[in-house]
Amino acid sequence: MSSRVLAAELSRHVGARVRVAGWVHRRRRLKSVTFVVLRDRSGFAQVVTSGAAPPEETVVEVRATVSANPRAPGGVELTSPVLETLSAPVSPPPFDLYRPVLPALPTILDHAPVALRHPLLRERFSLAAAAVRGFRSTLDALGFTETHTPKIVASATESGANVFGIDYFGRPAYLAQSPQFFKQALVGVFERVYEVGPVFRAEPHDTARHLAQYTSLDAELGFIEDHHDVMAVLREVLAGMAAETGGVTVPERIPEIHFAAALELVGADPREPDLAPAHERALSEWAVREHSSEFLFVTGYPMAKRPFYTHPDPARPGYSNSFDLLFRGLELVTGGQRLHRHEDYVAALGGDVSSYGDYLAAFAHGMPPHGGFAIGLERFLARLLGVANVREVTLFPRDLHRLSP
Amino acid sequence: MSSRVLAAELSRHVGARVRVAGWVHRRRRLKSVTFVVLRDRSGFAQVVTSGAAPPEETVVEVRATVSANPRAPGGVELTSPVLETLSAPVSPPPFDLYRPVLPALPTILDHAPVALRHPLLRERFSLAAAAVRGFRSTLDALGFTETHTPKIVASATESGANVFGIDYFGRPAYLAQSPQFFKQALVGVFERVYEVGPVFRAEPHDTARHLAQYTSLDAELGFIEDHHDVMAVLREVLAGMAAETGGVTVPERIPEIHFAAALELVGADPREPDLAPAHERALSEWAVREHSSEFLFVTGYPMAKRPFYTHPDPARPGYSNSFDLLFRGLELVTGGQRLHRHEDYVAALGGDVSSYGDYLAAFAHGMPPHGGFAIGLERFLARLLGVANVREVTLFPRDLHRLSP
């Protein structure tokens, strides 16, 4: 028998006898005929049969004739079919996968292995793959090297809180909250590195924005002047991601506002050390109104609210060479310039470097001025698609309550 | 000042004043001049100065004139330089990074953040990135979708042994040993999926082939006839990886030998359930001799030695539709056809499906015949480069003894 034809290719085979395969997406029995909508990875095909048809989610192989029918989806339908069942379901799906409206989120999450087959959900994760492809291809073209770093680490040194403990051959160890220390050390090796991988946060709160595991798109680059060089690379990365996903326009130059000016703009107390969610929303609206941009860089966050490795602003004491990128009202990316001199790390750590020995090793041997950023893939998708909860754009979410499926 | 020029681009700027930046790779003081070899991400540049030069691993910016010199590396050297130190080392590197011979492995691993700067080591990890690029681009072109699945799982169901336990918000959980169950469920969604990510094995033995974390290149595809369709995709993937890395030729058709014939060929007891390392070496030598191939598929391993989800060979009781791929004397890839019918899983698990509920959910709702494979990235590189220990091709290895750097 000839090789399998995908649903999306059928219009090129009008008049021919073909073999297709997929799932029975929907079965509609009328008086004299039954319509079977077949689903495969490329799309849908309508099969018209006068015989019996198996129930939804049955996996079938169909040998049939491709007939033109302007009223059928894609302009063709499959006639005179011979259906063979490859795999029969033992029970109906938890909800009708062919209905255009999704059920409530808990139903989706509880039944993810089947629910994800819904075309609306599947499409989200095709977009996730496209976004990551855009991230990588942009950085590959800019001379970055992809790396794979340890997810098991000896100490919880980056933030100290919200880490998962592991029994590592009888010794305590932790799941990495980010590849931060590794990507900085690797700037000393490759100058420009990126990593796409899981990061882990033992987030004890049940929020719409936090997961115990998410996919972090990390980049770090050396020989920068300051954080603006990092922001320029981030702009290229976002444009590369948007080129693959569609759904958003990244301006040639993303507008920028200093943290102090941002506080003033939203009418907040100038002594506030951070932006509240309402401030972020107001600033995003301002960027759309004043700069026609759905993205906004807020730069120069106070040193007090940034990690110890943040580079200060040499011109403005108390402020840092850091940034957040707001996208449609929420923080999407955090980044900035890092310290690069060994003595600056020793000072920043208050001289207590005992638990940072491995981290500081790279800085003891010459590190260029550098910086980087991390994009949360799920946050990007949630904002891009306008869904409220990051769980809606995570295949199998892990959180305070959910460890399966 | 003009923008930075990379070492590899200097020959296009002969006669011009340029700005370069990088590390002092080597400083050689002669009587009247000092040669500084500058290292950046693109290669090396020779700087000639009559003044002082900083020690190795100092990060410098150099403004200098590009002069043709046929005896210099790359045909050019930098003259009349003005050196500015961006970052000074606080101590010399643990070994001379400019010497062409590497120190012993423990020295490299203990000092990885600096040791990886050695050109021979850096090159290995550029090859790792190239291999992964080849893996992805091949599968993207074949209609596969990239996925990101949980690394924290509720039960240690796949093998039961050698799993790392986690304290998950006070509940027991485990680090995933592979994305096996997830990628199978996702065949129900996308038909063809792949994942590049960390997998975790609490390997209690100190061997040259095993790591506690490694990078697994996983693929899985539906609507196959049997394992030979999986092997055909794997052949394309290997060719795509080799096209990016060089160093090996993948034949148009990788030779194949059945497990039973392989035992006979190497003169082993026909009741042996598995191949010994000496057998694998002998078989690889045979494939080179008889088929001029450094790759060899061994197919049809006994069901008794394969995981419960392995599809049996319908024509040959006791044997399976599985394969290993041998590469230069060692197993590089394991794969095969999986069970796809719900009742076959229930039978394979002996009716005890209580701890497999989430896994079996996908199979209860129609799954196509499918199969897949997993390539260990570090094993591939070790074989490709002819290094004996996978730690030599892992940035920051994790094993029984090593949890840092």
mmCIF file of C-alpha atoms in Angstrom, chain A residues 146-266:
data_model
loop_
_atom_site.group_PDB
_atom_site.id
_atom_site.type_symbol
_atom_site.label_atom_id
_atom_site.label_comp_id
_atom_site.label_asym_id
_atom_site.label_seq_id
_atom_site.Cartn_x
_atom_site.Cartn_y
_atom_site.Cartn_z
ATOM 1 C CA GLU A 146 23.963 26.504 23.923
ATOM 2 C CA THR A 147 24.813 24.844 27.242
ATOM 3 C CA HIS A 148 23.365 22.219 29.594
ATOM 4 C CA THR A 149 24.138 22.794 33.253
ATOM 5 C CA PRO A 150 23.459 20.883 36.492
ATOM 6 C CA LYS A 151 19.996 20.947 37.998
ATOM 7 C CA ILE A 152 21.313 19.419 41.225
ATOM 8 C CA VAL A 153 23.409 21.818 43.277
ATOM 9 C CA ALA A 154 25.252 21.652 46.592
ATOM 10 C CA SER A 155 23.858 24.746 48.246
ATOM 11 C CA ALA A 156 20.870 27.018 48.059
ATOM 12 C CA THR A 157 23.032 30.075 47.637
ATOM 13 C CA GLU A 158 21.191 32.124 45.059
ATOM 14 C CA SER A 159 18.146 33.049 47.050
ATOM 15 C CA GLY A 160 18.180 30.716 50.036
ATOM 16 C CA ALA A 161 14.409 30.334 50.071
ATOM 17 C CA ASN A 162 11.928 28.187 48.204
ATOM 18 C CA VAL A 163 14.367 25.433 47.222
ATOM 19 C CA PHE A 164 13.547 21.748 46.916
ATOM 20 C CA GLY A 165 15.803 19.459 48.928
ATOM 21 C CA ILE A 166 17.089 16.174 47.489
ATOM 22 C CA ASP A 167 18.577 13.107 49.077
ATOM 23 C CA TYR A 168 21.785 12.938 47.041
ATOM 24 C CA PHE A 169 23.428 9.622 47.889
ATOM 25 C CA GLY A 170 22.730 10.324 51.551
ATOM 26 C CA ARG A 171 23.911 13.925 51.385
ATOM 27 C CA PRO A 172 21.662 17.002 51.216
ATOM 28 C CA ALA A 173 21.437 18.733 47.858
ATOM 29 C CA TYR A 174 19.012 21.058 46.106
ATOM 30 C CA LEU A 175 17.240 21.562 42.814
ATOM 31 C CA ALA A 176 18.644 24.548 40.938
ATOM 32 C CA GLN A 177 16.435 27.639 40.961
ATOM 33 C CA SER A 178 18.207 28.987 37.894
ATOM 34 C CA PRO A 179 21.398 28.397 35.902
ATOM 35 C CA GLN A 180 22.606 31.842 37.044
ATOM 36 C CA PHE A 181 25.992 30.883 38.518
ATOM 37 C CA PHE A 182 26.771 28.419 35.738
ATOM 38 C CA LYS A 183 25.907 30.765 32.919
ATOM 39 C CA GLN A 184 28.072 33.469 34.443
ATOM 40 C CA ALA A 185 31.044 31.082 34.753
ATOM 41 C CA LEU A 186 30.458 30.008 31.155
ATOM 42 C CA VAL A 187 30.713 33.602 29.943
ATOM 43 C CA GLY A 188 34.356 33.079 30.883
ATOM 44 C CA VAL A 189 34.465 30.158 28.445
ATOM 45 C CA PHE A 190 32.209 31.097 25.507
ATOM 46 C CA GLU A 191 31.529 34.829 26.103
ATOM 47 C CA ARG A 192 27.926 34.288 24.994
ATOM 48 C CA VAL A 193 25.789 31.408 26.260
ATOM 49 C CA TYR A 194 22.181 30.388 26.513
ATOM 50 C CA GLU A 195 20.233 27.554 28.048
ATOM 51 C CA VAL A 196 16.664 26.331 27.681
ATOM 52 C CA GLY A 197 15.804 24.153 30.632
ATOM 53 C CA PRO A 198 13.732 23.468 33.706
ATOM 54 C CA VAL A 199 14.146 25.529 36.853
ATOM 55 C CA PHE A 200 12.590 24.699 40.185
ATOM 56 C CA ARG A 201 10.941 26.876 42.821
ATOM 57 C CA ALA A 202 9.356 25.472 45.963
ATOM 58 C CA GLU A 203 6.759 28.230 45.712
ATOM 59 C CA PRO A 204 4.526 27.782 48.771
ATOM 60 C CA HIS A 205 1.740 30.015 47.458
ATOM 61 C CA ASP A 206 -1.038 29.039 45.137
ATOM 62 C CA THR A 207 -0.966 31.806 42.523
ATOM 63 C CA ALA A 208 -1.799 32.080 38.836
ATOM 64 C CA ARG A 209 1.787 33.110 38.028
ATOM 65 C CA HIS A 210 3.979 30.595 39.854
ATOM 66 C CA LEU A 211 4.895 26.989 39.170
ATOM 67 C CA ALA A 212 7.183 24.571 41.007
ATOM 68 C CA GLN A 213 8.876 23.845 37.665
ATOM 69 C CA TYR A 214 8.973 26.092 34.649
ATOM 70 C CA THR A 215 11.010 26.437 31.482
ATOM 71 C CA SER A 216 13.575 29.201 31.697
ATOM 72 C CA LEU A 217 15.092 30.770 28.581
ATOM 73 C CA ASP A 218 18.398 32.033 29.918
ATOM 74 C CA ALA A 219 21.059 34.074 28.156
ATOM 75 C CA GLU A 220 24.270 35.720 29.345
ATOM 76 C CA LEU A 221 26.898 37.710 27.434
ATOM 77 C CA GLY A 222 30.283 39.217 28.101
ATOM 78 C CA PHE A 223 32.113 42.350 26.977
ATOM 79 C CA ILE A 224 29.175 44.649 27.458
ATOM 80 C CA GLU A 225 29.282 48.339 28.221
ATOM 81 C CA ASP A 226 26.341 48.136 30.586
ATOM 82 C CA HIS A 227 22.813 46.681 30.821
ATOM 83 C CA HIS A 228 21.738 48.444 27.625
ATOM 84 C CA ASP A 229 23.792 45.954 25.594
ATOM 85 C CA VAL A 230 21.843 43.156 27.286
ATOM 86 C CA MET A 231 18.557 44.882 26.552
ATOM 87 C CA ALA A 232 19.537 45.216 22.886
ATOM 88 C CA VAL A 233 20.082 41.445 22.639
ATOM 89 C CA LEU A 234 16.812 40.817 24.464
ATOM 90 C CA ARG A 235 14.991 43.003 21.933
ATOM 91 C CA GLU A 236 16.410 40.851 19.099
ATOM 92 C CA VAL A 237 15.414 37.671 20.930
ATOM 93 C CA LEU A 238 11.841 38.853 21.455
ATOM 94 C CA ALA A 239 11.591 39.859 17.792
ATOM 95 C CA GLY A 240 12.861 36.377 16.833
ATOM 96 C CA MET A 241 10.306 34.718 19.083
ATOM 97 C CA ALA A 242 7.482 36.902 17.764
ATOM 98 C CA ALA A 243 8.524 36.136 14.177
ATOM 99 C CA GLU A 244 7.908 32.450 14.908
ATOM 100 C CA THR A 245 4.739 32.796 16.982
ATOM 101 C CA GLY A 246 3.034 35.871 15.589
ATOM 102 C CA GLY A 247 0.533 37.558 17.856
ATOM 103 C CA VAL A 248 2.621 40.554 18.897
ATOM 104 C CA THR A 249 4.771 43.302 17.402
ATOM 105 C CA VAL A 250 8.160 44.082 18.912
ATOM 106 C CA PRO A 251 9.139 47.703 18.184
ATOM 107 C CA GLU A 252 12.545 48.464 16.670
ATOM 108 C CA ARG A 253 13.394 50.146 19.934
ATOM 109 C CA ILE A 254 11.562 49.100 23.089
ATOM 110 C CA PRO A 255 10.819 52.205 25.186
ATOM 111 C CA GLU A 256 12.633 52.552 28.502
ATOM 112 C CA ILE A 257 11.870 54.345 31.738
ATOM 113 C CA HIS A 258 14.035 54.577 34.845
ATOM 114 C CA PHE A 259 12.616 53.076 38.028
ATOM 115 C CA ALA A 260 12.582 56.465 39.797
ATOM 116 C CA ALA A 261 10.759 58.092 36.888
ATOM 117 C CA ALA A 262 8.349 55.144 36.783
ATOM 118 C CA LEU A 263 7.408 55.648 40.449
ATOM 119 C CA GLU A 264 6.794 59.310 39.778
ATOM 120 C CA LEU A 265 4.729 58.573 36.674
ATOM 121 C CA VAL A 266 2.359 56.297 38.571
#
